[in-house]
mmCIF file with all atom_site columns, C-alpha atoms in Angstrom:
data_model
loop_
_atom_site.group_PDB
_atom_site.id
_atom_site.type_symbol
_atom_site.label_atom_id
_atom_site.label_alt_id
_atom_site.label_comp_id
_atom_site.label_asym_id
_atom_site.label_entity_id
_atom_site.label_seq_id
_atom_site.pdbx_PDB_ins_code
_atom_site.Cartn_x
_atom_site.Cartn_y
_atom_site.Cartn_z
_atom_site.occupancy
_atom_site.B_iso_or_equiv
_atom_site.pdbx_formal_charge
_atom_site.auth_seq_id
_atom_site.auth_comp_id
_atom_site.auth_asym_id
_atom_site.auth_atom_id
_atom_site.pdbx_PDB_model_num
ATOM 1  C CA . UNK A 1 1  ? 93.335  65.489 181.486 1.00 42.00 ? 1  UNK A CA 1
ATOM 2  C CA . UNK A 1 2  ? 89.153  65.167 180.976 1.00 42.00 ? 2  UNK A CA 1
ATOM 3  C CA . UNK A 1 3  ? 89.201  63.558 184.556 1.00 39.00 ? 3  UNK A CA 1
ATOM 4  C CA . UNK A 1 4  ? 91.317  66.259 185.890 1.00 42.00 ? 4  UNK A CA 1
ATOM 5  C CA . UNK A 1 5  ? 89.264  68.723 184.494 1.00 44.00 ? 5  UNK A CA 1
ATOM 6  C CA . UNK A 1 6  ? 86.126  67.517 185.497 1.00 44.00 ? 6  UNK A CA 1
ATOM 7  C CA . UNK A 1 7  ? 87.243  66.766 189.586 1.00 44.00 ? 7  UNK A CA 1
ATOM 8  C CA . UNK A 1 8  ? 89.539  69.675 189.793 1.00 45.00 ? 8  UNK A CA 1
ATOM 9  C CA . UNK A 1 9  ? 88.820  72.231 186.899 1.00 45.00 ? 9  UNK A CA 1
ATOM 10 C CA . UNK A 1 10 ? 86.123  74.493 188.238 1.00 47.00 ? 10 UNK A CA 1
ATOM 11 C CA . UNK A 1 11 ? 86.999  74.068 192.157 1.00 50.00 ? 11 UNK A CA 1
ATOM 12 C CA . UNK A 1 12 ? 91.153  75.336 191.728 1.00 53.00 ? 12 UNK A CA 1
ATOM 13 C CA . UNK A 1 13 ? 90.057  77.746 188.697 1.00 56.00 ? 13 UNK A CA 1
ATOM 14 C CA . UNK A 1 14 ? 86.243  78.801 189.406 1.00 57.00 ? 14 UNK A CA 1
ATOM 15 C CA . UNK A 1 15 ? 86.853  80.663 185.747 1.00 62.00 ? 15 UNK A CA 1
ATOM 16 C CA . UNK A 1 16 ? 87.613  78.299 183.838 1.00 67.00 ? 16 UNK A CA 1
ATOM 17 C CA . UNK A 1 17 ? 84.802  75.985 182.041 1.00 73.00 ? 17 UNK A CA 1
ATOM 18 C CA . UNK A 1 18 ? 84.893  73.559 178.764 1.00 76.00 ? 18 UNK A CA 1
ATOM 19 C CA . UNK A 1 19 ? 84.131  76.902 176.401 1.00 80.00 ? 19 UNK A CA 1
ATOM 20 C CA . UNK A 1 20 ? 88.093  77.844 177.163 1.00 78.00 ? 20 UNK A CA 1
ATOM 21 C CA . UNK A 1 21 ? 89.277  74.536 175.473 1.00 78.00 ? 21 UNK A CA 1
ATOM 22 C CA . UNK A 1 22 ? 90.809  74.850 171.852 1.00 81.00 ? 22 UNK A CA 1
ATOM 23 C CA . UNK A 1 23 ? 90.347  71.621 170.221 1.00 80.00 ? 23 UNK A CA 1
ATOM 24 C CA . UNK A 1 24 ? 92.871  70.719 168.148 1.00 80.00 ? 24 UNK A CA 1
ATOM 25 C CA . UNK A 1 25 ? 93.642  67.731 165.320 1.00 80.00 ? 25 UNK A CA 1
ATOM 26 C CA . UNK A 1 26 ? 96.036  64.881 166.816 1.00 76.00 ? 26 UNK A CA 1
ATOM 27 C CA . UNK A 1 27 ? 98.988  64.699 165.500 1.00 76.00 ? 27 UNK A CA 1
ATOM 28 C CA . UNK A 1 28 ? 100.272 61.548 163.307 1.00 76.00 ? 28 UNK A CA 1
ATOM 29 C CA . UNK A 1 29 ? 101.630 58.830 165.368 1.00 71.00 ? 29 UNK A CA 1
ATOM 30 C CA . UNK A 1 30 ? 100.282 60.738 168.738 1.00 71.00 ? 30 UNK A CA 1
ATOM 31 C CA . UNK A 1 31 ? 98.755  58.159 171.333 1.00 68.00 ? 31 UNK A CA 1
ATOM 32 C CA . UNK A 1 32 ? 95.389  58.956 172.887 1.00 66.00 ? 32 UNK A CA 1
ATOM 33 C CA . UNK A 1 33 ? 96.538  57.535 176.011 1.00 67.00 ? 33 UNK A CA 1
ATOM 34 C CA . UNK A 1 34 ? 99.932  58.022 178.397 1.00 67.00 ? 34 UNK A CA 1
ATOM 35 C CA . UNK A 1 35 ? 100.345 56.108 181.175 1.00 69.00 ? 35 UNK A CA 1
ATOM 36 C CA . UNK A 1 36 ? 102.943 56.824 183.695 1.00 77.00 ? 36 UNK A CA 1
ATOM 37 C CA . UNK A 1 37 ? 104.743 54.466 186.519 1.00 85.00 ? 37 UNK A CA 1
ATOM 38 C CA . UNK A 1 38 ? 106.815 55.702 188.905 1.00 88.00 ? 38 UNK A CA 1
ATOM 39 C CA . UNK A 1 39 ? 107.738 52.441 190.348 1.00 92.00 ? 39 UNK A CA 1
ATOM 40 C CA . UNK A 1 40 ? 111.187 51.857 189.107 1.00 92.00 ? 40 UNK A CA 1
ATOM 41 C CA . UNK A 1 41 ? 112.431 55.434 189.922 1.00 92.00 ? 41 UNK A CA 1
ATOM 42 C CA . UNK A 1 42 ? 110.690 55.044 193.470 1.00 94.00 ? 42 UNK A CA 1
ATOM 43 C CA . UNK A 1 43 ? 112.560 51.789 193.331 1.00 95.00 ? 43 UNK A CA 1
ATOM 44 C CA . UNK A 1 44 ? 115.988 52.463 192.282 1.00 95.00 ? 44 UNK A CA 1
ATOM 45 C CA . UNK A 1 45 ? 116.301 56.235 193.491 1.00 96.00 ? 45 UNK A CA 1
ATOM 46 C CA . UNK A 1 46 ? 114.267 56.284 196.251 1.00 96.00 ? 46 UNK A CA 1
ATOM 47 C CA . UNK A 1 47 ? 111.813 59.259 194.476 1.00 93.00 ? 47 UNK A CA 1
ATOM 48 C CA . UNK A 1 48 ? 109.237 60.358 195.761 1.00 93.00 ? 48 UNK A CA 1
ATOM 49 C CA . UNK A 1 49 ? 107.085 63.132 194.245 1.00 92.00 ? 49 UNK A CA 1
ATOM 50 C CA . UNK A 1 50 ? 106.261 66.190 196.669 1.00 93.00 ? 50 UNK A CA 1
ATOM 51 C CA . UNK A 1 51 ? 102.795 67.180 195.458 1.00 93.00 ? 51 UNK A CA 1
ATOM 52 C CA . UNK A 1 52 ? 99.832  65.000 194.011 1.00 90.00 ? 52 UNK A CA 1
ATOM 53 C CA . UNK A 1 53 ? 98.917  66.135 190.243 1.00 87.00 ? 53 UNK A CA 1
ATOM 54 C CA . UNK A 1 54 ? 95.956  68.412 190.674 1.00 90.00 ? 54 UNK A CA 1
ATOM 55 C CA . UNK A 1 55 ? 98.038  70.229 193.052 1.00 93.00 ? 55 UNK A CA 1
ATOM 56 C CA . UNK A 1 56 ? 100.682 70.467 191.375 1.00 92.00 ? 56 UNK A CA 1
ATOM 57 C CA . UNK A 1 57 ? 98.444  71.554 188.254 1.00 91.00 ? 57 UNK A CA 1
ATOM 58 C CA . UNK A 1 58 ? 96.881  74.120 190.384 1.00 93.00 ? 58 UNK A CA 1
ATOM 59 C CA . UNK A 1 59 ? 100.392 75.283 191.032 1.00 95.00 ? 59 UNK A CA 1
ATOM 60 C CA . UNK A 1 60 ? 101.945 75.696 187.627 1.00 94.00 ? 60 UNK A CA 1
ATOM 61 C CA . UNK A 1 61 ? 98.909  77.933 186.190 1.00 92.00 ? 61 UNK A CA 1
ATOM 62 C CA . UNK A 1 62 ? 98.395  79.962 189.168 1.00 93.00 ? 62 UNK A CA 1
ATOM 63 C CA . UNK A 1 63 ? 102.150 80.640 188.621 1.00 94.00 ? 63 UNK A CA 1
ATOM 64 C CA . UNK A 1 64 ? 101.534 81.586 184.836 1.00 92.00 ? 64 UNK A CA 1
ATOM 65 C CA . UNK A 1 65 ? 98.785  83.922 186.088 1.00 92.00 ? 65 UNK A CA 1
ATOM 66 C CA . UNK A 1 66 ? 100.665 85.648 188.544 1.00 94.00 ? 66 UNK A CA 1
ATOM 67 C CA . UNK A 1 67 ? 104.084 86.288 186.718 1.00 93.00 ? 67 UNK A CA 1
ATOM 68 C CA . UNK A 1 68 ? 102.568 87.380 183.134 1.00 91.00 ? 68 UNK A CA 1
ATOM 69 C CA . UNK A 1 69 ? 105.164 90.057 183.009 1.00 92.00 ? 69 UNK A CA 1
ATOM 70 C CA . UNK A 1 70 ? 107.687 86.796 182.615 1.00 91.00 ? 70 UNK A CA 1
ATOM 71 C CA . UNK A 1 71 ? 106.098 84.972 179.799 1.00 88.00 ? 71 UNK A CA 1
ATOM 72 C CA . UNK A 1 72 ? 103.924 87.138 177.881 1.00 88.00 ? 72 UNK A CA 1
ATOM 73 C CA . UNK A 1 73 ? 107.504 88.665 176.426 1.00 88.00 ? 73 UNK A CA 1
ATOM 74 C CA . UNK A 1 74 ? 108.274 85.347 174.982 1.00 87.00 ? 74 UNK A CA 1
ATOM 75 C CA . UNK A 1 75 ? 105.153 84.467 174.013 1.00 81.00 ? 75 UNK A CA 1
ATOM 76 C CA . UNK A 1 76 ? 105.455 87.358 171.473 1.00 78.00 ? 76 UNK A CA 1
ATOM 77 C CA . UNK A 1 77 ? 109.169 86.573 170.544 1.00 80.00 ? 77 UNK A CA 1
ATOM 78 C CA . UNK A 1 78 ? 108.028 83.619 169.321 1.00 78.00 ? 78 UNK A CA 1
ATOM 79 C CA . UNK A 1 79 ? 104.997 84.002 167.391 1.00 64.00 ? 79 UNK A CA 1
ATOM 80 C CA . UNK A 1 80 ? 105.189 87.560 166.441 1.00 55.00 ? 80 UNK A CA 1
ATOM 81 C CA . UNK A 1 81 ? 102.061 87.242 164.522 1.00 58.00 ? 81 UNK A CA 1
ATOM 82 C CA . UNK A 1 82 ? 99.877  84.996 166.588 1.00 51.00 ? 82 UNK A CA 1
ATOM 83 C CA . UNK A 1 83 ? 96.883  86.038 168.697 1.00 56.00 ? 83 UNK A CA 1
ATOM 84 C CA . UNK A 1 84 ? 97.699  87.969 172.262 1.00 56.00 ? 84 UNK A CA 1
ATOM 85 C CA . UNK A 1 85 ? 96.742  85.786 174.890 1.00 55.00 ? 85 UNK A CA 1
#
């Protein structure tokens, strides 16, 4: 996510900057790196996925940003207490 950040952050979301990260303790047993292959699902199903990462990325928060009226209600269902967003 660092390299995402740093090649895509600031050109798809001119607002948002390193101050906005929360950083947070790793949890037990939590690896510090994923890797993902595709090749056997490419492979054996024939998938294909229909937007590179940063795209899709881009995608998903514009999405939370435009349809606040959908989460925000859930947000607060679920931690009643917790800091408004």
């Amino acid at each position: 996510m660092t390299r995402c950040s740093n090649n895509y952050g600031h050109h798809h979301f001119p607002e948002a900057g390193w101050e906005s990260v929360e950083y947070v303790p790793d949890r037990k047993g939590h690896d510090r790196r994923y890797s993902l292959d595709r090749s056997k699902i490419t492979r054996e199903l024939g998938y294909e996925p229909h937007r590179d990462f940063a795209t899709g990325l881009a995608e998903t928060v514009s999405w939370y940003r435009e349809n606040r009226d959908w989460w925000e209600p859930l947000l607060q269902r679920a931690e009643p207490a917790g800091p408004a967003l």
